[in-house]
CSV table of C-alpha atoms in Angstrom, one decimal:
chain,number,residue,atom,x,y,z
M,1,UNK,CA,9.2,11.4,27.7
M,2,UNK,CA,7.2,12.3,24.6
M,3,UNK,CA,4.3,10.5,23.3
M,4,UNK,CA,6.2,8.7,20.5
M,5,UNK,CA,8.6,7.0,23.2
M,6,UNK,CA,5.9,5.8,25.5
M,7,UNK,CA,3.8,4.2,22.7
M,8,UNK,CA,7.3,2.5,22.1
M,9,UNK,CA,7.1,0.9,25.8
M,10,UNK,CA,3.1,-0.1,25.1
M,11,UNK,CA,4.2,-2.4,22.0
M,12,UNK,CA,3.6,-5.2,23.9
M,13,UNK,CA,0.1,-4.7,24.9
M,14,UNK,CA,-0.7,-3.4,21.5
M,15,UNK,CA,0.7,-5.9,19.2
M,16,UNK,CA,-0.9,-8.7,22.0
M,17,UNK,CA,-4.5,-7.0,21.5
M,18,UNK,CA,-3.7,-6.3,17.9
M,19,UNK,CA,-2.7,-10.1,17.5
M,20,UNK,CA,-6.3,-11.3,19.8
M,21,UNK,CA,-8.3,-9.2,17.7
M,22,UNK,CA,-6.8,-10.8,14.4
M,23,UNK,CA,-7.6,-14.2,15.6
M,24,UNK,CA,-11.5,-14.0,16.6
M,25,UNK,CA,-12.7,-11.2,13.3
M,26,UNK,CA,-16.1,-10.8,13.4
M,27,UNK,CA,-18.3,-9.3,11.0
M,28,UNK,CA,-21.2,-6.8,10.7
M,29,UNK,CA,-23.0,-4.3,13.5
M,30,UNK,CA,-22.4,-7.1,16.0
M,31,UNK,CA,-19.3,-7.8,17.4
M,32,UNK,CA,-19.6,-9.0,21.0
M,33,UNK,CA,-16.1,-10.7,21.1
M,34,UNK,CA,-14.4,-7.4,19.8
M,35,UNK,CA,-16.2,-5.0,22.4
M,36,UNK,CA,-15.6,-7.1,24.9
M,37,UNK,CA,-11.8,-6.8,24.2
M,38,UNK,CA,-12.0,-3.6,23.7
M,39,UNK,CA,-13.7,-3.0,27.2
M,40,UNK,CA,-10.8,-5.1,28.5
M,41,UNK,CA,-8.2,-2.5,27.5
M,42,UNK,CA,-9.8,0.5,28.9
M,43,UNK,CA,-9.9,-1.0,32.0
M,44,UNK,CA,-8.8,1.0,35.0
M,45,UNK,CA,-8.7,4.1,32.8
M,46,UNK,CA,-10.4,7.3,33.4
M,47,UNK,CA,-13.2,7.2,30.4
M,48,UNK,CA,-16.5,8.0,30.5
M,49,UNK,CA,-17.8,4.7,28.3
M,50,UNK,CA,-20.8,4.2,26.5
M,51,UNK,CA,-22.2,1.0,24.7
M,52,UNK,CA,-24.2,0.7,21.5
M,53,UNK,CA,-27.9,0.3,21.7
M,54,UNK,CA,-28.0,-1.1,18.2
M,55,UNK,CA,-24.6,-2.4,17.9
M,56,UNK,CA,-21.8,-2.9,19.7
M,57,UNK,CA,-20.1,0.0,19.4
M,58,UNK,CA,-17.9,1.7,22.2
M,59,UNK,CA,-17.8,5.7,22.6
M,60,UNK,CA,-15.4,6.0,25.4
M,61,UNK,CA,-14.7,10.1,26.7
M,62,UNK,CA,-11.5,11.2,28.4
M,63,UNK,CA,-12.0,14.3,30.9
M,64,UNK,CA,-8.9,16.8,30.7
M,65,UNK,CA,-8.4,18.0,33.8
M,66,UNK,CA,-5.9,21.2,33.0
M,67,UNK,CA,-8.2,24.3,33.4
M,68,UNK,CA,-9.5,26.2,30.7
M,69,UNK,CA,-10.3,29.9,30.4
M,70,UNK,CA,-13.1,29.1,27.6
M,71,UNK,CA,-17.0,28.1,29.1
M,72,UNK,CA,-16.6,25.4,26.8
M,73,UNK,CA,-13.5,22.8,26.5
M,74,UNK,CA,-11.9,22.1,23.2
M,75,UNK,CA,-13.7,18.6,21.9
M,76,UNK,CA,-11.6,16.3,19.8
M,77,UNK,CA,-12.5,12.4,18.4
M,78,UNK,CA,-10.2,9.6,16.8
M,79,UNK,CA,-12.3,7.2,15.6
M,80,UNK,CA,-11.2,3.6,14.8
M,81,UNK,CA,-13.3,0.7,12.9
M,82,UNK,CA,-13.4,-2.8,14.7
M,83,UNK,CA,-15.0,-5.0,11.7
M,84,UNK,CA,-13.4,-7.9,9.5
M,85,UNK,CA,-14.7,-9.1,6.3
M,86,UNK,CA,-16.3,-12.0,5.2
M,87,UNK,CA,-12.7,-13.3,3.5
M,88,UNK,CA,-11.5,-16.7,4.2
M,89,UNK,CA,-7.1,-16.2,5.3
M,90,UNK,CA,-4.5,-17.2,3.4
M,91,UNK,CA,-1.6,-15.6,5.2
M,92,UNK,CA,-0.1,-18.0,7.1
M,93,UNK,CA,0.9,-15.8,10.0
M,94,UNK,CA,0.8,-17.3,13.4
M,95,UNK,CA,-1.9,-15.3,14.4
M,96,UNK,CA,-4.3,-16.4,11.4
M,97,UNK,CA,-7.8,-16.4,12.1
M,98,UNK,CA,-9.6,-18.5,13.8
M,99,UNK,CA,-13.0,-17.8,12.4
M,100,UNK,CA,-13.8,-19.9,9.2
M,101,UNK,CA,-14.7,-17.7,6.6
M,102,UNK,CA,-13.4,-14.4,8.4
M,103,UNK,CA,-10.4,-12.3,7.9
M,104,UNK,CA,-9.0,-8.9,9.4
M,105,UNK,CA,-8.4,-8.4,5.5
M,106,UNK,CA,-8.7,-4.6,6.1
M,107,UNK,CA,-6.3,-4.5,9.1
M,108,UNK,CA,-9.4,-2.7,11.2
M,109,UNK,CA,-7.6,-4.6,14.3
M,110,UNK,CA,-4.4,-2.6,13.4
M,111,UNK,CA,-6.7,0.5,14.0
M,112,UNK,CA,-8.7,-1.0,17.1
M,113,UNK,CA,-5.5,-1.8,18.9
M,114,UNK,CA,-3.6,1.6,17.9
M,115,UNK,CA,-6.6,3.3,19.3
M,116,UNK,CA,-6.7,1.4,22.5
M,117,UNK,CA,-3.0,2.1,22.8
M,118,UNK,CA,-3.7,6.2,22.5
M,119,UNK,CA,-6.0,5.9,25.2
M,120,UNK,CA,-3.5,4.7,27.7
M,121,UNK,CA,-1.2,7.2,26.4
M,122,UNK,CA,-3.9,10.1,26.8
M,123,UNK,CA,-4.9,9.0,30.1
M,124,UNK,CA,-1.6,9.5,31.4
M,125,UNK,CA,-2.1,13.1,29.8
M,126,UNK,CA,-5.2,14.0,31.3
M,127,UNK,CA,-4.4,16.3,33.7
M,128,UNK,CA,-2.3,18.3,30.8
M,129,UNK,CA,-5.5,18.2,28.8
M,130,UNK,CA,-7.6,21.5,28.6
M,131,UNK,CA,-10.2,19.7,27.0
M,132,UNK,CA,-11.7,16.3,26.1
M,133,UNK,CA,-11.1,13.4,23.6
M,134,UNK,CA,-13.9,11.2,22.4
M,135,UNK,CA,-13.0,7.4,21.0
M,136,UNK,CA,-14.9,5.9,18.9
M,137,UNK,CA,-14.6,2.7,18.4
M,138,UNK,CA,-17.3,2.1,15.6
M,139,UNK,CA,-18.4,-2.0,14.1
M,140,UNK,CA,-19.8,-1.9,10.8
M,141,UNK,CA,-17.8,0.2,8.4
M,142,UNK,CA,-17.3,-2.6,5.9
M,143,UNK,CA,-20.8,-2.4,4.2
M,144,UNK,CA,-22.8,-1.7,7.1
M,145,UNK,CA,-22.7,2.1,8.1
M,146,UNK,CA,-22.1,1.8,11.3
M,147,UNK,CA,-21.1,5.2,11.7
M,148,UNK,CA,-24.5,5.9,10.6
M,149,UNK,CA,-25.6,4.4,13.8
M,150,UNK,CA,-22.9,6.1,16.3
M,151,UNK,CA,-23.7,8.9,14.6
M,152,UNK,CA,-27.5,8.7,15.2
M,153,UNK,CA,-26.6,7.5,19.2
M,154,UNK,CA,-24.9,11.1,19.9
M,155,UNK,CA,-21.1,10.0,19.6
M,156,UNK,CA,-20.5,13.5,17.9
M,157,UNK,CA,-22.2,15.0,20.8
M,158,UNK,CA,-20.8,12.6,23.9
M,159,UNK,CA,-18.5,14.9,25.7
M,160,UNK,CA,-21.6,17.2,26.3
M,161,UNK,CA,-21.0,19.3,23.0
M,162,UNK,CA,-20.2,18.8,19.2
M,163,UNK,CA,-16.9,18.0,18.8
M,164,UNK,CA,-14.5,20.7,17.2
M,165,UNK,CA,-12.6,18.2,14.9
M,166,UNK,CA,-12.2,14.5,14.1
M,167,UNK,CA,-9.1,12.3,12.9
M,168,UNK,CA,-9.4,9.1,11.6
M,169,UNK,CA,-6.6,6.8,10.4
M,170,UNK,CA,-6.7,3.4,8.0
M,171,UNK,CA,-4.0,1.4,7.1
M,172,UNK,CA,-2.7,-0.2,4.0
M,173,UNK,CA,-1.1,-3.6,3.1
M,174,UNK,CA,0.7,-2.1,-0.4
M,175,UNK,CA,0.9,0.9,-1.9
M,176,UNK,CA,3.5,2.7,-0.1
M,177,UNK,CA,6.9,2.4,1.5
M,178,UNK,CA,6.7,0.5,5.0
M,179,UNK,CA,5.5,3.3,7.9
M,180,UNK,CA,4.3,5.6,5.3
M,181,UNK,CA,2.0,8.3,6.5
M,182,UNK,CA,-0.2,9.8,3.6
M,183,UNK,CA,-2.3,12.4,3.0
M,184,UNK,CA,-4.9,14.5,1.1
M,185,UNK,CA,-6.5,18.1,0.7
M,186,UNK,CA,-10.1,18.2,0.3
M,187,UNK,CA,-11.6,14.8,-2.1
M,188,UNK,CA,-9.6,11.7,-0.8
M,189,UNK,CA,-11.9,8.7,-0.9
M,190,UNK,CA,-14.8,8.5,-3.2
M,191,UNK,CA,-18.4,7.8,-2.5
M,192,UNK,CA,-20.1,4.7,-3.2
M,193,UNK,CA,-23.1,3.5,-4.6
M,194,UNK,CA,-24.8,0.1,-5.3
M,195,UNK,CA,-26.7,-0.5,-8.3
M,196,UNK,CA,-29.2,-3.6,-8.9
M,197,UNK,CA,-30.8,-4.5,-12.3
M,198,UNK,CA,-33.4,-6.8,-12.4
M,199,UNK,CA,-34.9,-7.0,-16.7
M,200,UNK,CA,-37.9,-8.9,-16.5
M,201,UNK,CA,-39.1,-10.8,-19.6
M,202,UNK,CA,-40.9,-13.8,-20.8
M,203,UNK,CA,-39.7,-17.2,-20.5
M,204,UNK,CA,-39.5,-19.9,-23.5
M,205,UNK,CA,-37.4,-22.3,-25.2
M,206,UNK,CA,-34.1,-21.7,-26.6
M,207,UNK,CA,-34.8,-22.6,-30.3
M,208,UNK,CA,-37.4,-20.1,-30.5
M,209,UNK,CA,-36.6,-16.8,-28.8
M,210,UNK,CA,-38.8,-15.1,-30.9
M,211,UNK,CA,-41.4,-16.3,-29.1
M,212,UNK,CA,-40.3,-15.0,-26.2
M,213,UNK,CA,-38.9,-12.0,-24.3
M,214,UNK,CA,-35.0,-12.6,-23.5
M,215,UNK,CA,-33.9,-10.9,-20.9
M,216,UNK,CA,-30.1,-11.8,-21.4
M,217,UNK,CA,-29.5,-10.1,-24.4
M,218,UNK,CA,-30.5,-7.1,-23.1
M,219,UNK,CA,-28.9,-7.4,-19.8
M,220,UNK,CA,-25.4,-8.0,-21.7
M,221,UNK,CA,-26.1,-4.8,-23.6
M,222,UNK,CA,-27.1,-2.9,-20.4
M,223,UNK,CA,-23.3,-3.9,-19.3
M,224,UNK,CA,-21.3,-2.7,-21.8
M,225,UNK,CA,-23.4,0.6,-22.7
M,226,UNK,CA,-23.1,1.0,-19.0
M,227,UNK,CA,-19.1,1.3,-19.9
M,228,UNK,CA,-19.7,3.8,-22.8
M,229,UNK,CA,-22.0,5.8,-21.1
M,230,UNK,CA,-19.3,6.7,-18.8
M,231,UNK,CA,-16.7,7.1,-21.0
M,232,UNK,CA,-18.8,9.6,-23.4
M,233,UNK,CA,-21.0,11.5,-20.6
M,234,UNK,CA,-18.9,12.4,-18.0
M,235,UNK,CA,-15.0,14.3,-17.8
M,236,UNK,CA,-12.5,12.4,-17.3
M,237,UNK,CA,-11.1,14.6,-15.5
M,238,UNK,CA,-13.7,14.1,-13.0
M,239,UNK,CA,-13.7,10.3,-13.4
M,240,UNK,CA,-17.0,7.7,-12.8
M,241,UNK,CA,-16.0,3.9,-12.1
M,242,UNK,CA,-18.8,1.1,-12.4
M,243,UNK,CA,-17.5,-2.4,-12.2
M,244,UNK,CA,-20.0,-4.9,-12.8
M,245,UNK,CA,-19.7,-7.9,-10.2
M,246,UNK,CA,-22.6,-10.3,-10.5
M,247,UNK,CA,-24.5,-11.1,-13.7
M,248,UNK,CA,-27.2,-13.6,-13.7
M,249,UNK,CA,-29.4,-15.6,-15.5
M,250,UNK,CA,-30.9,-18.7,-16.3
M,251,UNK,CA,-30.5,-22.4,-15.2
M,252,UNK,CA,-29.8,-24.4,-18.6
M,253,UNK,CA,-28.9,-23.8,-21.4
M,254,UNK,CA,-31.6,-24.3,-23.8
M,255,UNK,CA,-34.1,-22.5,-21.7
M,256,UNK,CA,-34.9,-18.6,-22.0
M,257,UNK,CA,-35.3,-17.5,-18.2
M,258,UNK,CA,-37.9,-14.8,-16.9
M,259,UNK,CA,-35.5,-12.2,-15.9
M,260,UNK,CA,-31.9,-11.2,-15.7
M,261,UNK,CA,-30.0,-9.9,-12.3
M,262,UNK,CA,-27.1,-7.2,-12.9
M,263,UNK,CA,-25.4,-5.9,-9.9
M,264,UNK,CA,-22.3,-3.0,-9.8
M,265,UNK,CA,-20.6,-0.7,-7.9
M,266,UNK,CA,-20.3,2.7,-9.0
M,267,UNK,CA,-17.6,5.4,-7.7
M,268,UNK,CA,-17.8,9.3,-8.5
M,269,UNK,CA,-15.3,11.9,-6.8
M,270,UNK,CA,-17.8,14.8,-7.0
M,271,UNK,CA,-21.0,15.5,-6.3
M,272,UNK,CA,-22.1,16.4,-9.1
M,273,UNK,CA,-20.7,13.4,-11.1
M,274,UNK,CA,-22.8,11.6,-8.6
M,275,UNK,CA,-25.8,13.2,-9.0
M,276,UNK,CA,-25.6,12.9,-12.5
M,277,UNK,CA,-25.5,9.3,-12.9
M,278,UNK,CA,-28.2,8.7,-10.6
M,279,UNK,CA,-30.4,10.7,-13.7
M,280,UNK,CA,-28.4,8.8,-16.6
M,281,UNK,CA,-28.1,5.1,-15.4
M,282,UNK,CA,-31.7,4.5,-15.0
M,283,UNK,CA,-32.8,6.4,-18.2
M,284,UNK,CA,-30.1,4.8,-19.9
M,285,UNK,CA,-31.0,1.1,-18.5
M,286,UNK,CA,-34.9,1.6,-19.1
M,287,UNK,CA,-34.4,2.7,-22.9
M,288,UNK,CA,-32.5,-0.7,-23.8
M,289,UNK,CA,-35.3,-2.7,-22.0
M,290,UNK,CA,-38.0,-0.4,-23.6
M,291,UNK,CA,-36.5,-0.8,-26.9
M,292,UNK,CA,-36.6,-4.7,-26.8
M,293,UNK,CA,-40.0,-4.6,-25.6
M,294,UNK,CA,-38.9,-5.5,-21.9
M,295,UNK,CA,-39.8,-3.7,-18.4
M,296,UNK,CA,-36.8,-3.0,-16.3
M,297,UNK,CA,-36.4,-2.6,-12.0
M,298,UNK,CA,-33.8,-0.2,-11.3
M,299,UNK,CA,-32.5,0.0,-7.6
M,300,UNK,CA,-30.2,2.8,-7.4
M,301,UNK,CA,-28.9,2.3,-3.9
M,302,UNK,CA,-26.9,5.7,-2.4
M,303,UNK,CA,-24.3,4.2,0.3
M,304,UNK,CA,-21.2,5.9,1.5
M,305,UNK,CA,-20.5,9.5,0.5
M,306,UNK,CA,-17.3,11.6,-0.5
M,307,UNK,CA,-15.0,11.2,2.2
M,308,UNK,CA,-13.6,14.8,2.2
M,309,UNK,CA,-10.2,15.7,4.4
M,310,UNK,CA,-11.0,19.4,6.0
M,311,UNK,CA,-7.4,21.8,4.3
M,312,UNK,CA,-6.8,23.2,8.0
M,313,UNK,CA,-7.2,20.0,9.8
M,314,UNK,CA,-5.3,17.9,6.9
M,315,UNK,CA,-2.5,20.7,7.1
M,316,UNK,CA,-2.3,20.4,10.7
M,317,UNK,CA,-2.3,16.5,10.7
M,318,UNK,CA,0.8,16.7,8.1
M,319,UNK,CA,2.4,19.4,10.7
M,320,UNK,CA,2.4,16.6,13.5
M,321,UNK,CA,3.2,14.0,11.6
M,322,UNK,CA,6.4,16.1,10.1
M,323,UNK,CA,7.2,16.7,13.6
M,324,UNK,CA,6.8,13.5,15.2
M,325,UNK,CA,8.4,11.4,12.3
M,326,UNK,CA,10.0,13.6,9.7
M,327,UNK,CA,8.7,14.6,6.5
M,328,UNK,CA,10.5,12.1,4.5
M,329,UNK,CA,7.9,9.8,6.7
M,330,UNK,CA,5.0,12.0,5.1
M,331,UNK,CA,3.7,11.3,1.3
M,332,UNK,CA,1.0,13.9,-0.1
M,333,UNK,CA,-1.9,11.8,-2.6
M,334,UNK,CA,-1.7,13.9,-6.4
M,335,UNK,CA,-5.2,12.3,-6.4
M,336,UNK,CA,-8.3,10.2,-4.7
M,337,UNK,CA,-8.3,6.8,-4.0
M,338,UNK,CA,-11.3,5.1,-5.0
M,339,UNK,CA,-12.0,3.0,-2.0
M,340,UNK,CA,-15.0,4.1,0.2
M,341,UNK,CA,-15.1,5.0,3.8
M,342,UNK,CA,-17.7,5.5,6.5
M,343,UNK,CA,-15.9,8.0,8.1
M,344,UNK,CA,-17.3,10.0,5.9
M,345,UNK,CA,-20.1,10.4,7.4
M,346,UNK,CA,-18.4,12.2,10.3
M,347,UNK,CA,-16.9,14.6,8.1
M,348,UNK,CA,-19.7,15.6,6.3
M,349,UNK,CA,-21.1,17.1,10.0
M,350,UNK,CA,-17.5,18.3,11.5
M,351,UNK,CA,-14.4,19.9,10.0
M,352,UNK,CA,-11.7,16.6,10.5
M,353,UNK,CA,-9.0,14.6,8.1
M,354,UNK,CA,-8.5,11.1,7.1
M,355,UNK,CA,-5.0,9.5,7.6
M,356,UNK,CA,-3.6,6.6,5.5
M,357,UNK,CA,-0.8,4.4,6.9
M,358,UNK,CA,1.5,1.8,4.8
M,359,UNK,CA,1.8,-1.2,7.2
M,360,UNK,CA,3.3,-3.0,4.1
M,361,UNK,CA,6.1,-5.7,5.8
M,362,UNK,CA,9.5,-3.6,6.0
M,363,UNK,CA,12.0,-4.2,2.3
M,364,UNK,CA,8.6,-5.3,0.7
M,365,UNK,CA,7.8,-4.5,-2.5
M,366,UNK,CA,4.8,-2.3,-1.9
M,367,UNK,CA,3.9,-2.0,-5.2
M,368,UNK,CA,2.9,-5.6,-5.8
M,369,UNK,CA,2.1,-6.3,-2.6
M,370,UNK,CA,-1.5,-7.9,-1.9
M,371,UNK,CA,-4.1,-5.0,-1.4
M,372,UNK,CA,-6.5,-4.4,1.3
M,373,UNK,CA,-9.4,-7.1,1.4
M,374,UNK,CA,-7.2,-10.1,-0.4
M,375,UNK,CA,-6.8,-13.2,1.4
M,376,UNK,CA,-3.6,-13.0,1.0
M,377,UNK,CA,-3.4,-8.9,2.5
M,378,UNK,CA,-0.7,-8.9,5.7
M,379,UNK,CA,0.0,-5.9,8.2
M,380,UNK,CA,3.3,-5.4,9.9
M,381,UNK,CA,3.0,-5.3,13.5
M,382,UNK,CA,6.0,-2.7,13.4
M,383,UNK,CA,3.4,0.5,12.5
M,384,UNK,CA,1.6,0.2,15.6
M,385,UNK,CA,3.0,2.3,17.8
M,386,UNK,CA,3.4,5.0,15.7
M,387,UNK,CA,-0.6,5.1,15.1
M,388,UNK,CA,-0.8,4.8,18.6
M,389,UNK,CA,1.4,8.4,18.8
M,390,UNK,CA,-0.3,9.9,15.7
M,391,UNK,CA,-3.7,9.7,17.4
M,392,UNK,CA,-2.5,10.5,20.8
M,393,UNK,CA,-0.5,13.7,19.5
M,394,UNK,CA,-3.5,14.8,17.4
M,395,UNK,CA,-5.7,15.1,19.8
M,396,UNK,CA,-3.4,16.7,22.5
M,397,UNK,CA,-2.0,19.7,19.9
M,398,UNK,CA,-5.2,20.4,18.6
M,399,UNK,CA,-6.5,20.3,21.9
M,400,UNK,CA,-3.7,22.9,23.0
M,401,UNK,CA,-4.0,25.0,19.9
M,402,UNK,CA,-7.9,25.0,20.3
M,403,UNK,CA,-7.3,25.6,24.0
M,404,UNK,CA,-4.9,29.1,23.3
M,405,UNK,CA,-7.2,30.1,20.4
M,406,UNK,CA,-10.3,31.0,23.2
């Protein structure tokens, strides 16, 4: 049978662990509940596993026991991101969480339980195998870096050498048709960055704001020449988003507070755009405060780089997926999304691609459909398999093309 019609006959198991892991979320580095889950479905299969010291992440490492003429085995990782978001449901599906304030808004437990699914299907491929597979099952991609911290632990090293390529796969609640694969040539997600604004001024009484230093005037100009700083020093052909989401001042009204608090989120799709506003936003933000007399903190924080899809290993992924489903089941991104990934981080060390997946319910409309992270976001159980095949067939064809290429 091929790899596609076995996943079929694990939909049980998967949509049960899929449907487990939607009702206990948890949120962070630490997810005890989720590993232990996790643990559960590897059970009885033939992986090498190894726990997080600093979270609770799982690298688990599949021997392949076909031989190989090469001293060194062909080395291939899925990766899969186990944390929900601190979002409080509004679905309504009978598998709603449990957790007050918690949500798998993201549908990480689609990609924990797909993953878990490929391993059962790569097990019963091991002896076929003429190299190894590494899973990584990594807590902590929603804000936390966690695969920062696999990273630093030696999961791109935990077959005994670096692996030779990585695949990664996140799905989506709208945007695309239901079971839409989609994919991207080099830039696909762009990095992230945190920016916190702190004007510090003097305090004094609202009918006299000579008197004092007002640090709200100046941090509502620091917002909008934000905005036309963008829009004037940088292509937009190369575009910069900043969205400010908190602003904050004061406690009455009559009262001129001490400082001002300004918080955004900036996304660049090069690295040189990136680079770039790192120079401009704090020269930019400390000649408004200077020029009202005020002082200025300016934390520019770097978080989540360019997520960048490798052309060979993109080309390849779109080759399997072609195969395994059709290419009217394939959709190819004109450009970037602006979301931010983690994954990221492994791509920056080893060649790899990034695949998106429309679990958008089947005759929905998917372009009004709630988006990733809204209370309201829900994932159709019917993708599952399918990511279960994708990640399974990845790593066994790359494995065999590595494998013939020594």
């Amino acid at each position: 049978m091929t790899i596609a019609a076995d996943a079929k006959e694990l939909q049980d198991d998967i949509v049960r662990l899929r449907h487990d892991l939607h009702r206990e979320p948890e949120i962070g580095l630490q997810l005890p509940r989720t590993q232990e889950k996790v643990l559960k479905a590897l059970d009885g299969l033939p992986y090498q596993i190894t726990l997080g010291k600093d979270t609770t992440s799982v690298t688990a490492v599949l021997r392949g026991g076909a031989a190989h003429a090469s001293a060194e085995k062909p080395v291939v990782l899925l990766r899969a991101d186990m944390d929900g978001l601190p979002v409080q449901e509004t679905t309504g599906v009978d598998y709603t969480s449990r957790v007050d304030g918690a949500m798998h808004a993201c549908g990480h437990d689609l990609h924990t339980s797909m993953l878990a699914g490929a391993a059962t299907l790569l097990a019963e491929r091991r002896e076929q195998l003429a190299g190894d597979v590494v899973l990584m099952f990594q807590p902590g991609e929603e804000g936390f870096d966690g695969a920062s911290y696999m990273i630093n632990e030696g999961v791109l090293d935990a077959a005994g050498r670096r692996v030779d390529t990585a695949y990664g796969m996140h799905v989506f609640s709208s945007l695309e048709p239901h079971g839409q694969f989609v994919t991207k040539n080099g830039v696909m997600l762009s990095s992230s960055d945190g920016l916190v604004v702190t004007v510090l001024g003097a305090g004094g009484h609202g009918s006299a704001p000579h008197s004092a230093k007002d640090p709200v005037t100046a941090a509502a100009e620091m917002v909008t020449a934000l905005q036309v700083m963008v829009t004037r020093q940088f292509n937009m052909f190369d575009p910069v988003v900043l969205t400010v989401g908190v602003l904050h001042a004061g406690t009455k009204r009559n009262v001129i507070p001490e400082t001002a608090r300004i918080e955004a989120t900036i996304r660049t799709f090069s690295e040189e755009s990136r680079q770039k506003m790192m120079v401009a936003v704090p020269k930019l933000l400390k000649g408004i405060a200077s020029a009202h007399g005020l002082e200025v903190d300016v934390d520019y924080q770097q978080e989540y780089p360019l997520t960048i899809n490798d052309e060979d290993e993109t080309n390849t992924a779109e080759k399997v997926i072609a195969g395994m489903f059709g290419e009217s089941r394939l959709t190819r991104m004109a450009t970037p999304l602006s979301g931010s990934e983690d994954f990221s981080r492994v791509l920056a060390e080893v060649p790899g691609t990034f695949v998106g997946l429309s679990a958008v319910a089947p005759g929905a409309d998917h372009s009004t459909s709630p988006f990733n992270h809204s209370p309201y976001a829900t994932f159709d159980d019917g993708v599952l398999t399918d990511g279960a095949a994708l990640y399974a067939e990845l790593a066994v064809s790359r494995i065999a093309a590595l494998a013939s290429s020594n």
